[in-house]
Tab-separated table of C-alpha atoms and ligand atoms in Angstrom:
chain	number	residue	atom	x	y	z
A	1	MET	CA	0.000	0.000	0.000
A	2	LYS	CA	1.330	3.453	-0.920
A	3	MET	CA	0.994	5.787	2.035
A	4	PRO	CA	-0.512	9.223	1.437
A	5	THR	CA	1.971	12.025	2.112
A	6	LEU	CA	1.302	15.671	2.877
A	7	GLU	CA	1.942	18.740	0.672
A	8	MET	CA	4.439	20.914	2.542
A	9	PRO	CA	4.784	24.709	2.435
A	10	SER	CA	8.073	26.272	1.285
A	11	MET	CA	10.917	26.542	3.806
A	12	LYS	CA	12.691	29.199	1.679
A	13	VAL	CA	12.821	32.034	4.249
A	14	PHE	CA	14.207	29.721	6.922
A	15	ASP	CA	16.704	28.135	4.559
A	16	GLU	CA	17.936	31.537	3.417
A	17	MET	CA	17.866	33.520	6.634
A	18	GLU	CA	18.048	31.277	9.644
A	19	SER	CA	21.368	30.046	10.980
A	20	GLU	CA	22.679	26.644	10.007
A	21	VAL	CA	22.265	25.671	13.642
A	22	ARG	CA	18.522	25.183	13.174
A	23	SER	CA	17.605	21.556	13.611
A	24	TYR	CA	14.004	20.566	14.353
A	25	CYS	CA	12.771	22.451	11.292
A	26	ARG	CA	14.998	20.187	9.215
A	27	SER	CA	13.155	17.119	10.504
A	28	PHE	CA	9.702	18.683	10.520
A	29	THR	CA	9.869	20.445	7.191
A	30	THR	CA	6.781	22.588	7.357
A	31	VAL	CA	5.650	25.947	8.655
A	32	PHE	CA	3.433	25.549	11.705
A	33	GLU	CA	0.690	28.030	12.327
A	34	LYS	CA	-1.825	26.831	14.870
A	35	ALA	CA	-1.928	24.387	17.728
A	36	LYS	CA	-4.382	22.938	20.221
A	37	ASN	CA	-3.620	20.365	22.876
A	38	ALA	CA	-1.946	17.496	20.978
A	39	LYS	CA	-2.553	18.836	17.491
A	40	LEU	CA	-0.653	21.225	15.244
A	41	TRP	CA	-1.638	22.675	11.891
A	42	ASP	CA	0.708	24.019	9.277
A	43	LYS	CA	0.256	26.898	6.805
A	44	ASN	CA	-1.261	24.526	4.263
A	45	GLY	CA	-3.841	23.332	6.741
A	46	ASN	CA	-2.217	19.923	7.245
A	47	GLU	CA	-2.964	18.467	10.641
A	48	TYR	CA	-0.355	16.783	12.826
A	49	ILE	CA	-0.578	14.772	15.994
A	50	ASP	CA	2.112	15.966	18.376
A	51	PHE	CA	4.082	13.151	20.038
A	52	PHE	CA	6.919	15.565	20.793
A	53	ALA	CA	5.226	18.154	23.024
A	54	GLY	CA	7.922	20.797	22.786
A	55	ALA	CA	10.541	18.314	24.011
A	56	GLY	CA	8.579	18.078	27.246
A	57	ALA	CA	7.641	21.747	27.587
A	58	LEU	CA	4.006	21.117	26.657
A	59	ASN	CA	2.870	18.494	29.144
A	60	TYR	CA	-0.482	20.288	29.434
A	61	GLY	CA	-0.823	20.587	25.669
A	62	HIS	CA	-0.675	23.493	23.258
A	63	ASN	CA	-2.772	26.523	24.184
A	64	ASN	CA	-4.421	24.843	27.145
A	65	ASP	CA	-7.842	26.508	27.554
A	66	ARG	CA	-7.726	26.853	31.332
A	67	ILE	CA	-4.262	28.374	31.301
A	68	ARG	CA	-4.974	30.588	28.318
A	69	GLU	CA	-7.935	32.133	30.102
A	70	LYS	CA	-5.752	33.093	33.083
A	71	LEU	CA	-3.106	34.543	30.780
A	72	LEU	CA	-5.656	36.579	28.830
A	73	ASP	CA	-7.164	37.959	32.047
A	74	TYR	CA	-3.716	38.896	33.300
A	75	LEU	CA	-2.726	40.589	30.040
A	76	LEU	CA	-5.992	42.494	29.794
A	77	LYS	CA	-5.674	43.888	33.283
A	78	ASP	CA	-2.079	45.029	32.556
A	79	GLY	CA	-0.522	42.720	35.110
A	80	VAL	CA	3.250	43.148	35.383
A	81	THR	CA	4.971	41.113	32.675
A	82	HIS	CA	8.648	41.665	33.380
A	83	SER	CA	10.003	42.155	36.863
A	84	LEU	CA	13.591	40.836	37.207
A	85	ASP	CA	13.385	39.276	40.664
A	86	MET	CA	11.174	41.933	42.168
A	87	ALA	CA	8.233	40.740	44.222
A	88	THR	CA	4.994	40.602	42.233
A	89	SER	CA	1.522	39.335	43.025
A	90	ALA	CA	1.862	36.737	40.274
A	91	LYS	CA	5.046	35.359	41.817
A	92	GLU	CA	3.545	35.472	45.300
A	93	HIS	CA	0.586	33.478	44.080
A	94	PHE	CA	2.794	30.937	42.346
A	95	LEU	CA	5.070	30.406	45.358
A	96	THR	CA	2.109	30.017	47.680
A	97	ARG	CA	0.404	27.480	45.429
A	98	PHE	CA	3.636	25.587	44.708
A	99	ASN	CA	4.079	25.139	48.425
A	100	GLU	CA	0.456	24.108	49.004
A	101	VAL	CA	0.028	21.786	46.028
A	102	ILE	CA	3.496	20.325	45.490
A	103	LEU	CA	5.828	20.688	48.454
A	104	LYS	CA	3.607	20.378	51.535
A	105	PRO	CA	1.719	17.216	50.523
A	106	ARG	CA	5.101	15.558	49.881
A	107	LYS	CA	6.502	16.885	53.166
A	108	LEU	CA	9.304	18.486	51.158
A	109	SER	CA	11.060	21.565	52.340
A	110	TYR	CA	12.792	23.526	49.565
A	111	LYS	CA	13.670	27.149	48.995
A	112	VAL	CA	12.660	28.158	45.480
A	113	MET	CA	15.232	29.868	43.305
A	114	PHE	CA	14.379	31.409	39.937
A	115	PRO	CA	17.646	30.939	38.075
A	116	GLY	CA	16.698	32.292	34.640
A	117	PRO	CA	14.144	30.990	32.172
A	118	THR	CA	15.696	27.795	30.806
A	119	GLY	CA	16.641	24.328	31.934
A	120	THR	CA	20.303	25.014	31.523
A	121	ASN	CA	19.957	28.059	33.823
A	122	ALA	CA	18.573	25.768	36.527
A	123	VAL	CA	21.438	23.315	36.048
A	124	GLU	CA	24.132	26.019	36.050
A	125	SER	CA	22.791	27.495	39.269
A	126	ALA	CA	22.616	24.038	40.869
A	127	LEU	CA	26.261	23.373	39.988
A	128	LYS	CA	27.344	26.789	41.248
A	129	ILE	CA	25.647	26.494	44.616
A	130	ALA	CA	26.815	22.881	45.084
A	131	ARG	CA	30.407	23.987	44.498
A	132	LYS	CA	30.021	26.995	46.761
A	133	VAL	CA	28.469	25.049	49.622
A	134	THR	CA	30.937	22.158	49.561
A	135	GLY	CA	34.026	24.103	48.526
A	136	ARG	CA	34.725	21.304	46.017
A	137	THR	CA	34.922	21.633	42.256
A	138	SER	CA	34.235	18.332	40.527
A	139	VAL	CA	30.785	16.920	39.879
A	140	ILE	CA	29.891	13.323	39.121
A	141	CYS	CA	27.606	12.952	36.145
A	142	PHE	CA	26.628	10.018	33.979
A	143	THR	CA	27.126	8.416	30.610
A	144	ASN	CA	24.452	9.626	28.173
A	145	ALA	CA	23.394	12.444	30.477
A	146	PHE	CA	21.936	15.613	29.001
A	147	HIS	CA	21.844	18.796	31.059
A	148	GLY	CA	21.908	21.699	28.610
A	149	MET	CA	24.044	23.729	26.244
A	150	SER	CA	25.754	26.389	28.362
A	151	LEU	CA	29.334	25.498	29.305
A	152	GLY	CA	28.731	24.212	32.840
A	153	SER	CA	25.819	22.045	31.731
A	154	LEU	CA	27.651	20.921	28.611
A	155	ALA	CA	30.582	19.781	30.757
A	156	ILE	CA	28.246	17.242	32.403
A	157	THR	CA	26.486	16.239	29.157
A	158	GLY	CA	27.695	13.063	27.488
A	159	ASN	CA	26.982	13.612	23.801
A	160	SER	CA	30.304	14.094	21.999
A	161	PHE	CA	28.828	16.121	19.121
A	162	LYS	CA	27.259	18.617	21.512
A	163	ARG	CA	30.410	18.744	23.657
A	164	LYS	CA	32.579	19.524	20.659
A	165	GLY	CA	30.449	22.604	20.009
A	166	ALA	CA	31.816	24.154	23.214
A	167	GLY	CA	35.124	24.983	21.529
A	168	VAL	CA	36.930	24.909	24.880
A	169	GLU	CA	37.963	22.242	27.341
A	170	LEU	CA	35.029	21.150	29.438
A	171	GLY	CA	36.148	20.307	32.926
A	172	ASN	CA	35.322	19.643	36.535
A	173	ALA	CA	33.119	16.713	35.625
A	174	VAL	CA	33.662	13.002	36.184
A	175	PHE	CA	31.524	10.669	34.081
A	176	MET	CA	30.372	7.458	35.697
A	177	PRO	CA	28.339	4.610	34.179
A	178	TYR	CA	24.582	5.158	34.527
A	179	ASP	CA	22.355	2.383	35.806
A	180	GLY	CA	22.326	-0.447	33.262
A	181	TYR	CA	25.249	0.926	31.253
A	182	PHE	CA	26.968	-2.463	31.285
A	183	GLY	CA	23.690	-4.340	30.992
A	184	GLU	CA	21.891	-6.207	33.723
A	185	GLY	CA	23.824	-7.797	36.512
A	186	MET	CA	26.241	-4.972	37.152
A	187	ASP	CA	25.349	-2.449	39.813
A	188	THR	CA	27.249	0.649	38.750
A	189	SER	CA	26.578	2.359	42.096
A	190	ARG	CA	28.971	-0.145	43.690
A	191	TYR	CA	31.588	0.694	41.099
A	192	ILE	CA	31.209	4.414	41.888
A	193	GLU	CA	31.387	3.762	45.603
A	194	LYS	CA	34.575	1.753	45.222
A	195	LEU	CA	36.240	4.491	43.204
A	196	LEU	CA	35.234	7.156	45.708
A	197	ASP	CA	36.729	5.214	48.585
A	198	ASP	CA	39.914	4.156	46.842
A	199	PRO	CA	42.763	6.622	47.395
A	200	GLY	CA	44.349	5.156	44.273
A	201	SER	CA	41.349	5.679	41.961
A	202	GLY	CA	42.295	9.188	40.889
A	203	ILE	CA	38.760	10.328	41.738
A	204	SER	CA	38.518	13.115	44.294
A	205	LEU	CA	35.509	13.780	46.452
A	206	PRO	CA	32.993	15.659	44.272
A	207	ALA	CA	30.735	18.548	45.235
A	208	ALA	CA	27.703	16.757	43.857
A	209	VAL	CA	26.251	13.919	41.876
A	210	ILE	CA	23.812	15.090	39.207
A	211	LEU	CA	21.446	12.688	37.510
A	212	GLU	CA	18.252	12.310	35.522
A	213	THR	CA	16.039	9.526	36.891
A	214	VAL	CA	15.181	8.706	33.273
A	215	GLN	CA	17.606	9.926	30.631
A	216	GLY	CA	15.439	11.662	28.037
A	217	GLU	CA	17.889	12.852	25.407
A	218	GLY	CA	20.322	10.041	26.221
A	219	GLY	CA	18.057	7.274	24.938
A	220	LEU	CA	15.218	6.796	27.461
A	221	ASN	CA	17.329	4.938	30.008
A	222	VAL	CA	15.375	4.333	33.197
A	223	ALA	CA	17.276	4.121	36.473
A	224	SER	CA	15.904	1.612	38.965
A	225	GLN	CA	14.668	2.900	42.302
A	226	LYS	CA	17.193	0.662	44.019
A	227	TRP	CA	20.054	2.232	42.093
A	228	LEU	CA	18.751	5.748	42.782
A	229	ARG	CA	18.556	4.989	46.482
A	230	SER	CA	22.081	3.544	46.463
A	231	ILE	CA	23.377	6.688	44.785
A	232	GLU	CA	21.591	8.840	47.343
A	233	ALA	CA	23.005	6.745	50.183
A	234	LEU	CA	26.565	6.970	48.883
A	235	CYS	CA	26.163	10.745	48.579
A	236	ARG	CA	24.822	11.081	52.119
A	237	LYS	CA	27.614	8.972	53.550
A	238	ARG	CA	30.280	11.245	52.069
A	239	GLY	CA	28.707	14.714	52.226
A	240	ILE	CA	28.180	14.809	48.459
A	241	LEU	CA	25.120	16.759	47.339
A	242	LEU	CA	22.533	14.993	45.203
A	243	ILE	CA	21.093	17.014	42.326
A	244	VAL	CA	18.167	15.624	40.353
A	245	ASP	CA	17.719	17.228	36.951
A	246	ASP	CA	13.965	16.892	36.516
A	247	VAL	CA	13.838	19.399	33.663
A	248	GLN	CA	12.416	16.885	31.188
A	249	MET	CA	11.059	14.138	33.462
A	250	GLY	CA	9.383	16.433	35.971
A	251	CYS	CA	5.846	17.858	35.863
A	252	GLY	CA	4.254	14.448	35.358
A	253	ARG	CA	6.155	13.058	32.406
A	254	THR	CA	6.991	9.764	34.117
A	255	GLY	CA	3.630	9.529	35.897
A	256	THR	CA	4.097	11.666	39.005
A	257	PHE	CA	4.839	15.365	39.509
A	258	PHE	CA	8.485	14.785	40.433
A	259	SER	CA	9.981	11.827	38.640
A	260	PHE	CA	11.343	10.629	41.994
A	261	ASP	CA	7.993	10.751	43.845
A	262	GLY	CA	7.521	7.498	45.709
A	263	SER	CA	11.160	6.434	45.395
A	264	GLY	CA	12.074	7.704	48.847
A	265	LEU	CA	14.633	10.024	47.285
A	266	GLU	CA	15.063	13.501	48.748
A	267	PRO	CA	17.536	15.348	46.549
A	268	ASP	CA	19.424	18.326	47.957
A	269	ILE	CA	18.753	20.239	44.756
A	270	VAL	CA	16.102	19.751	42.066
A	271	CYS	CA	16.130	21.409	38.651
A	272	LEU	CA	12.770	22.031	36.981
A	273	SER	CA	11.951	23.801	33.741
A	274	LYS	CA	10.160	22.964	30.471
A	275	SER	CA	6.570	22.225	31.603
A	276	ILE	CA	6.744	24.105	34.893
A	277	GLY	CA	5.821	27.199	32.824
A	278	GLY	CA	2.517	25.455	32.000
A	279	TYR	CA	1.899	26.946	28.590
A	280	GLY	CA	5.279	26.448	26.973
A	281	LEU	CA	6.399	29.728	28.512
A	282	PRO	CA	10.039	30.010	29.586
A	283	MET	CA	10.441	29.367	33.281
A	284	ALA	CA	12.774	27.396	35.506
A	285	LEU	CA	13.154	26.604	39.178
A	286	THR	CA	16.078	25.426	41.224
A	287	LEU	CA	14.809	23.904	44.440
A	288	LEU	CA	17.291	24.037	47.285
A	289	LYS	CA	17.213	22.363	50.668
A	290	PRO	CA	17.150	25.342	53.082
A	291	ASP	CA	20.662	24.630	54.404
A	292	ILE	CA	22.014	24.606	50.840
A	293	ASP	CA	20.561	28.047	50.102
A	294	GLN	CA	23.794	29.853	50.899
A	295	TRP	CA	23.688	32.397	48.095
A	296	SER	CA	24.588	35.989	48.743
A	297	PRO	CA	21.973	38.384	47.351
A	298	GLY	CA	22.517	38.810	43.618
A	299	GLU	CA	25.369	36.300	43.456
A	300	HIS	CA	23.470	34.622	40.634
A	301	ASN	CA	21.164	36.823	38.591
A	302	GLY	CA	19.567	37.225	35.162
A	303	THR	CA	17.195	39.633	33.418
A	304	PHE	CA	14.466	37.118	32.708
A	305	ARG	CA	14.012	35.486	36.096
A	306	GLY	CA	10.706	37.234	36.555
A	307	ASN	CA	8.575	36.069	33.639
A	308	ASN	CA	5.206	36.775	35.212
A	309	LEU	CA	3.251	35.224	32.362
A	310	GLY	CA	5.150	32.061	33.261
A	311	PHE	CA	4.117	32.425	36.918
A	312	VAL	CA	0.460	32.911	35.974
A	313	ALA	CA	0.474	29.900	33.650
A	314	ALA	CA	2.441	27.775	36.095
A	315	THR	CA	0.027	28.583	38.923
A	316	GLU	CA	-2.964	27.453	36.888
A	317	ALA	CA	-1.098	24.327	35.716
A	318	LEU	CA	-0.585	23.342	39.369
A	319	ARG	CA	-4.334	22.753	39.573
A	320	TYR	CA	-3.729	19.529	37.654
A	321	TRP	CA	-1.863	18.264	40.711
A	322	GLU	CA	-4.497	19.091	43.330
A	323	ASP	CA	-5.872	15.557	43.055
A	324	ASP	CA	-4.744	12.328	41.416
A	325	ARG	CA	-6.877	12.513	38.282
A	326	LEU	CA	-3.988	13.437	36.019
A	327	ASN	CA	-1.798	10.745	37.609
A	328	GLN	CA	-4.449	8.161	36.798
A	329	GLU	CA	-4.865	9.457	33.277
A	330	ILE	CA	-1.117	9.250	32.711
A	331	ALA	CA	-1.041	5.694	34.077
A	332	MET	CA	-3.836	4.653	31.721
A	333	LYS	CA	-2.309	6.307	28.658
A	334	SER	CA	1.132	4.931	29.532
A	335	ARG	CA	-0.263	1.390	29.589
A	336	LEU	CA	-1.939	1.930	26.239
A	337	ILE	CA	1.311	3.222	24.738
A	338	ARG	CA	3.265	0.273	26.168
A	339	THR	CA	0.778	-2.319	24.863
A	340	SER	CA	0.689	-0.694	21.430
A	341	LEU	CA	4.493	-0.686	21.207
A	342	GLU	CA	4.607	-4.319	22.329
A	343	ASN	CA	2.137	-5.274	19.615
A	344	MET	CA	4.068	-3.348	16.956
A	345	LEU	CA	7.307	-5.081	17.915
A	346	ALA	CA	5.688	-8.503	18.160
A	347	SER	CA	4.549	-8.245	14.553
A	348	ARG	CA	7.983	-7.070	13.320
A	349	PRO	CA	10.562	-9.095	15.294
A	350	GLU	CA	13.116	-8.695	12.486
A	351	LEU	CA	13.348	-4.968	13.313
A	352	GLN	CA	14.942	-5.964	16.625
A	353	GLY	CA	13.312	-3.109	18.478
A	354	GLU	CA	13.409	-2.736	22.236
A	355	ILE	CA	10.933	-0.706	24.257
A	356	ARG	CA	12.484	1.989	26.404
A	357	GLY	CA	11.199	4.581	28.813
A	358	LYS	CA	8.448	4.975	31.333
A	359	GLY	CA	5.125	6.756	31.770
A	360	MET	CA	4.407	9.085	28.904
A	361	ILE	CA	7.940	9.047	27.611
A	362	GLN	CA	8.433	5.747	25.883
A	363	GLY	CA	10.053	4.722	22.661
A	364	ILE	CA	11.616	2.053	20.535
A	365	ALA	CA	15.373	1.573	20.436
A	366	PHE	CA	16.661	0.037	17.201
A	367	ARG	CA	19.963	-1.745	16.723
A	368	GLN	CA	20.341	-0.624	13.155
A	369	ASP	CA	21.689	2.866	12.525
A	370	GLY	CA	19.253	5.233	10.886
A	371	MET	CA	16.165	3.113	11.591
A	372	ALA	CA	14.655	5.416	14.247
A	373	GLU	CA	15.297	8.454	12.049
A	374	ARG	CA	13.657	6.722	9.113
A	375	LEU	CA	10.661	5.877	11.247
A	376	CYS	CA	10.287	9.489	12.465
A	377	GLU	CA	10.602	10.769	8.893
A	378	ARG	CA	7.902	8.435	7.671
A	379	VAL	CA	5.431	9.112	10.469
A	380	PHE	CA	5.921	12.836	9.920
A	381	ALA	CA	4.947	12.415	6.264
A	382	ARG	CA	1.722	10.850	7.601
A	383	GLY	CA	1.040	13.675	10.059
A	384	LEU	CA	2.684	12.490	13.275
A	385	ILE	CA	5.470	14.402	15.016
A	386	MET	CA	8.048	12.246	16.768
A	387	GLU	CA	11.711	12.804	17.568
A	388	THR	CA	14.680	10.536	18.061
A	389	SER	CA	16.898	10.369	21.103
A	390	GLY	CA	20.035	8.522	22.159
A	391	PRO	CA	23.709	9.007	21.311
A	392	ARG	CA	23.216	7.548	17.819
A	393	SER	CA	19.647	8.799	17.426
A	394	GLU	CA	18.696	5.144	17.814
A	395	VAL	CA	15.499	5.652	19.793
A	396	ALA	CA	12.191	6.796	18.293
A	397	LYS	CA	10.574	8.656	21.162
A	398	LEU	CA	6.872	9.078	21.970
A	399	MET	CA	6.217	12.027	24.216
A	400	PRO	CA	2.692	13.345	23.723
A	401	PRO	CA	1.160	15.997	25.968
A	402	LEU	CA	-0.129	14.353	29.150
A	403	THR	CA	-3.509	15.852	28.316
A	404	ILE	CA	-3.734	14.243	24.869
A	405	GLY	CA	-7.271	13.105	24.063
A	406	GLY	CA	-8.020	9.415	23.563
A	407	GLU	CA	-8.828	9.926	19.898
A	408	GLU	CA	-5.560	11.741	19.145
A	409	LEU	CA	-3.532	9.187	21.070
A	410	ASP	CA	-5.214	6.358	19.131
A	411	LYS	CA	-4.666	8.126	15.833
A	412	GLY	CA	-0.987	8.769	16.564
A	413	LEU	CA	-0.444	5.163	17.629
A	414	ARG	CA	-2.286	3.951	14.523
A	415	ILE	CA	-0.026	5.989	12.230
A	416	LEU	CA	2.999	4.669	14.076
A	417	ALA	CA	1.747	1.073	13.836
A	418	GLU	CA	1.084	1.415	10.095
A	419	VAL	CA	4.504	2.865	9.423
A	420	MET	CA	6.152	0.247	11.653
A	421	SER	CA	4.392	-2.517	9.777
A	422	GLN	CA	6.008	-1.336	6.544
A	423	LEU	CA	9.351	-0.113	7.811
A	424	PRO	CA	12.061	-1.653	5.649
A	425	VAL	CA	14.897	-3.409	7.430
A	426	VAL	CA	17.370	-1.772	5.068
A	427	ASP	CA	17.384	1.860	4.001
A	428	GLU	CA	15.715	1.923	0.578
A	429	ASN	CA	17.094	5.372	-0.165
A	430	LYS	CA	20.708	4.210	-0.062
B	501	PMP	N1	18.180	19.006	31.471
B	501	PMP	C1	17.484	18.075	30.817
B	501	PMP	C2	17.276	16.750	31.457
B	501	PMP	C3	16.949	18.344	29.544
B	501	PMP	O1	16.264	17.392	28.902
B	501	PMP	C4	17.153	19.611	28.985
B	501	PMP	C5	16.591	19.968	27.617
B	501	PMP	N2	16.381	18.958	26.739
B	501	PMP	C6	17.900	20.554	29.691
B	501	PMP	C7	18.390	20.231	30.943
B	501	PMP	C8	18.175	21.924	29.132
B	501	PMP	O2	17.033	22.688	29.089
B	501	PMP	P1	17.003	23.985	28.155
B	501	PMP	O3	17.027	23.495	26.743
B	501	PMP	O4	15.725	24.678	28.510
B	501	PMP	O5	18.194	24.795	28.490
């Protein structure tokens, strides 16, 4: 069966004017114009199901009605938009609700820092304060970790292509094998512990260990709760701070608000961004245990730490976490995604796919180079937006908004199943 493909608008202006660094528009070669929840429309009126969700910044969907209403009200009454880190009613409201809805019910005590609007701002500030508090310089990070593109974050990011872009030596980071790096049967936390305690290992005591509980960009690698707890325990024993980068996995992506909810973990520092801004608006938080909050006033700053539209949207988004309805919805949709992927793989064993991920970030890892990219290309031509992840782009990743409707989720999975059923084992274009 020949699959219908979409007519795409011209990319001329972008090709001519936008820097060579552009990337997503090379995979999704159209000009988007409108969006609602899990759907996007391009200039030509083509409709797309969004299984990418702004790389995790749109957990509550595009142009969420409830959030949009709050934003419109705020704009129409001339609420303060920009405020550096001055006190505003919008920020006051957000902090109050964040405490009531997120921190208190979890018996968590964190000071909230606004480090600048992006994930990498949250990570940079976490590294800075960890180094300041401990007086140590090195940080333990993990194989296939992704923490952002500014130099401090890049130094703890595994991807060699991204690291090369730095143009300078990236230092003060020690890479250790993530959970499962050597396959099952090897507990890498024991390896780390041995190195830390061995005066001959060449590894000095670090300021912090920074980790993602599920590595999003690194290939959907899920750390076990046991491993996470072992890492936390080895940190505690040695006065090493534990930083959880929940920029992509936080705000419900793995099934709970924090990806570590229920694991017993209590990180010293938590980085949040992407969906914390509710509406895809830039916002980030660095959560600090009160005794870690040893900043001097203004020691870390930034012009866009007071994005009040972000605070307004984020406050409304917190309403999703007032009860467990969204958790249940995520659990149900996650099961559906898992079963669908299992069925797809069962009918194409020769593709040698392996399911990765957790909650509403799952995907298929392929052994053959280029397979995941080919799959994403083909589903896009059928109106489904999906991205790859992993060091060799070997994982085709499904990451729809958590609020995706049943019909859209079914349609997206159907497109994926159809394309999977016809995916050639060898690249026909070669
Ligand atoms: N940490 C993680 C885990 C991420 O996935 C990302 C973005 N993909 C970042 C940090 C960086 O966030 P930003 O792109 O907003 O700087």
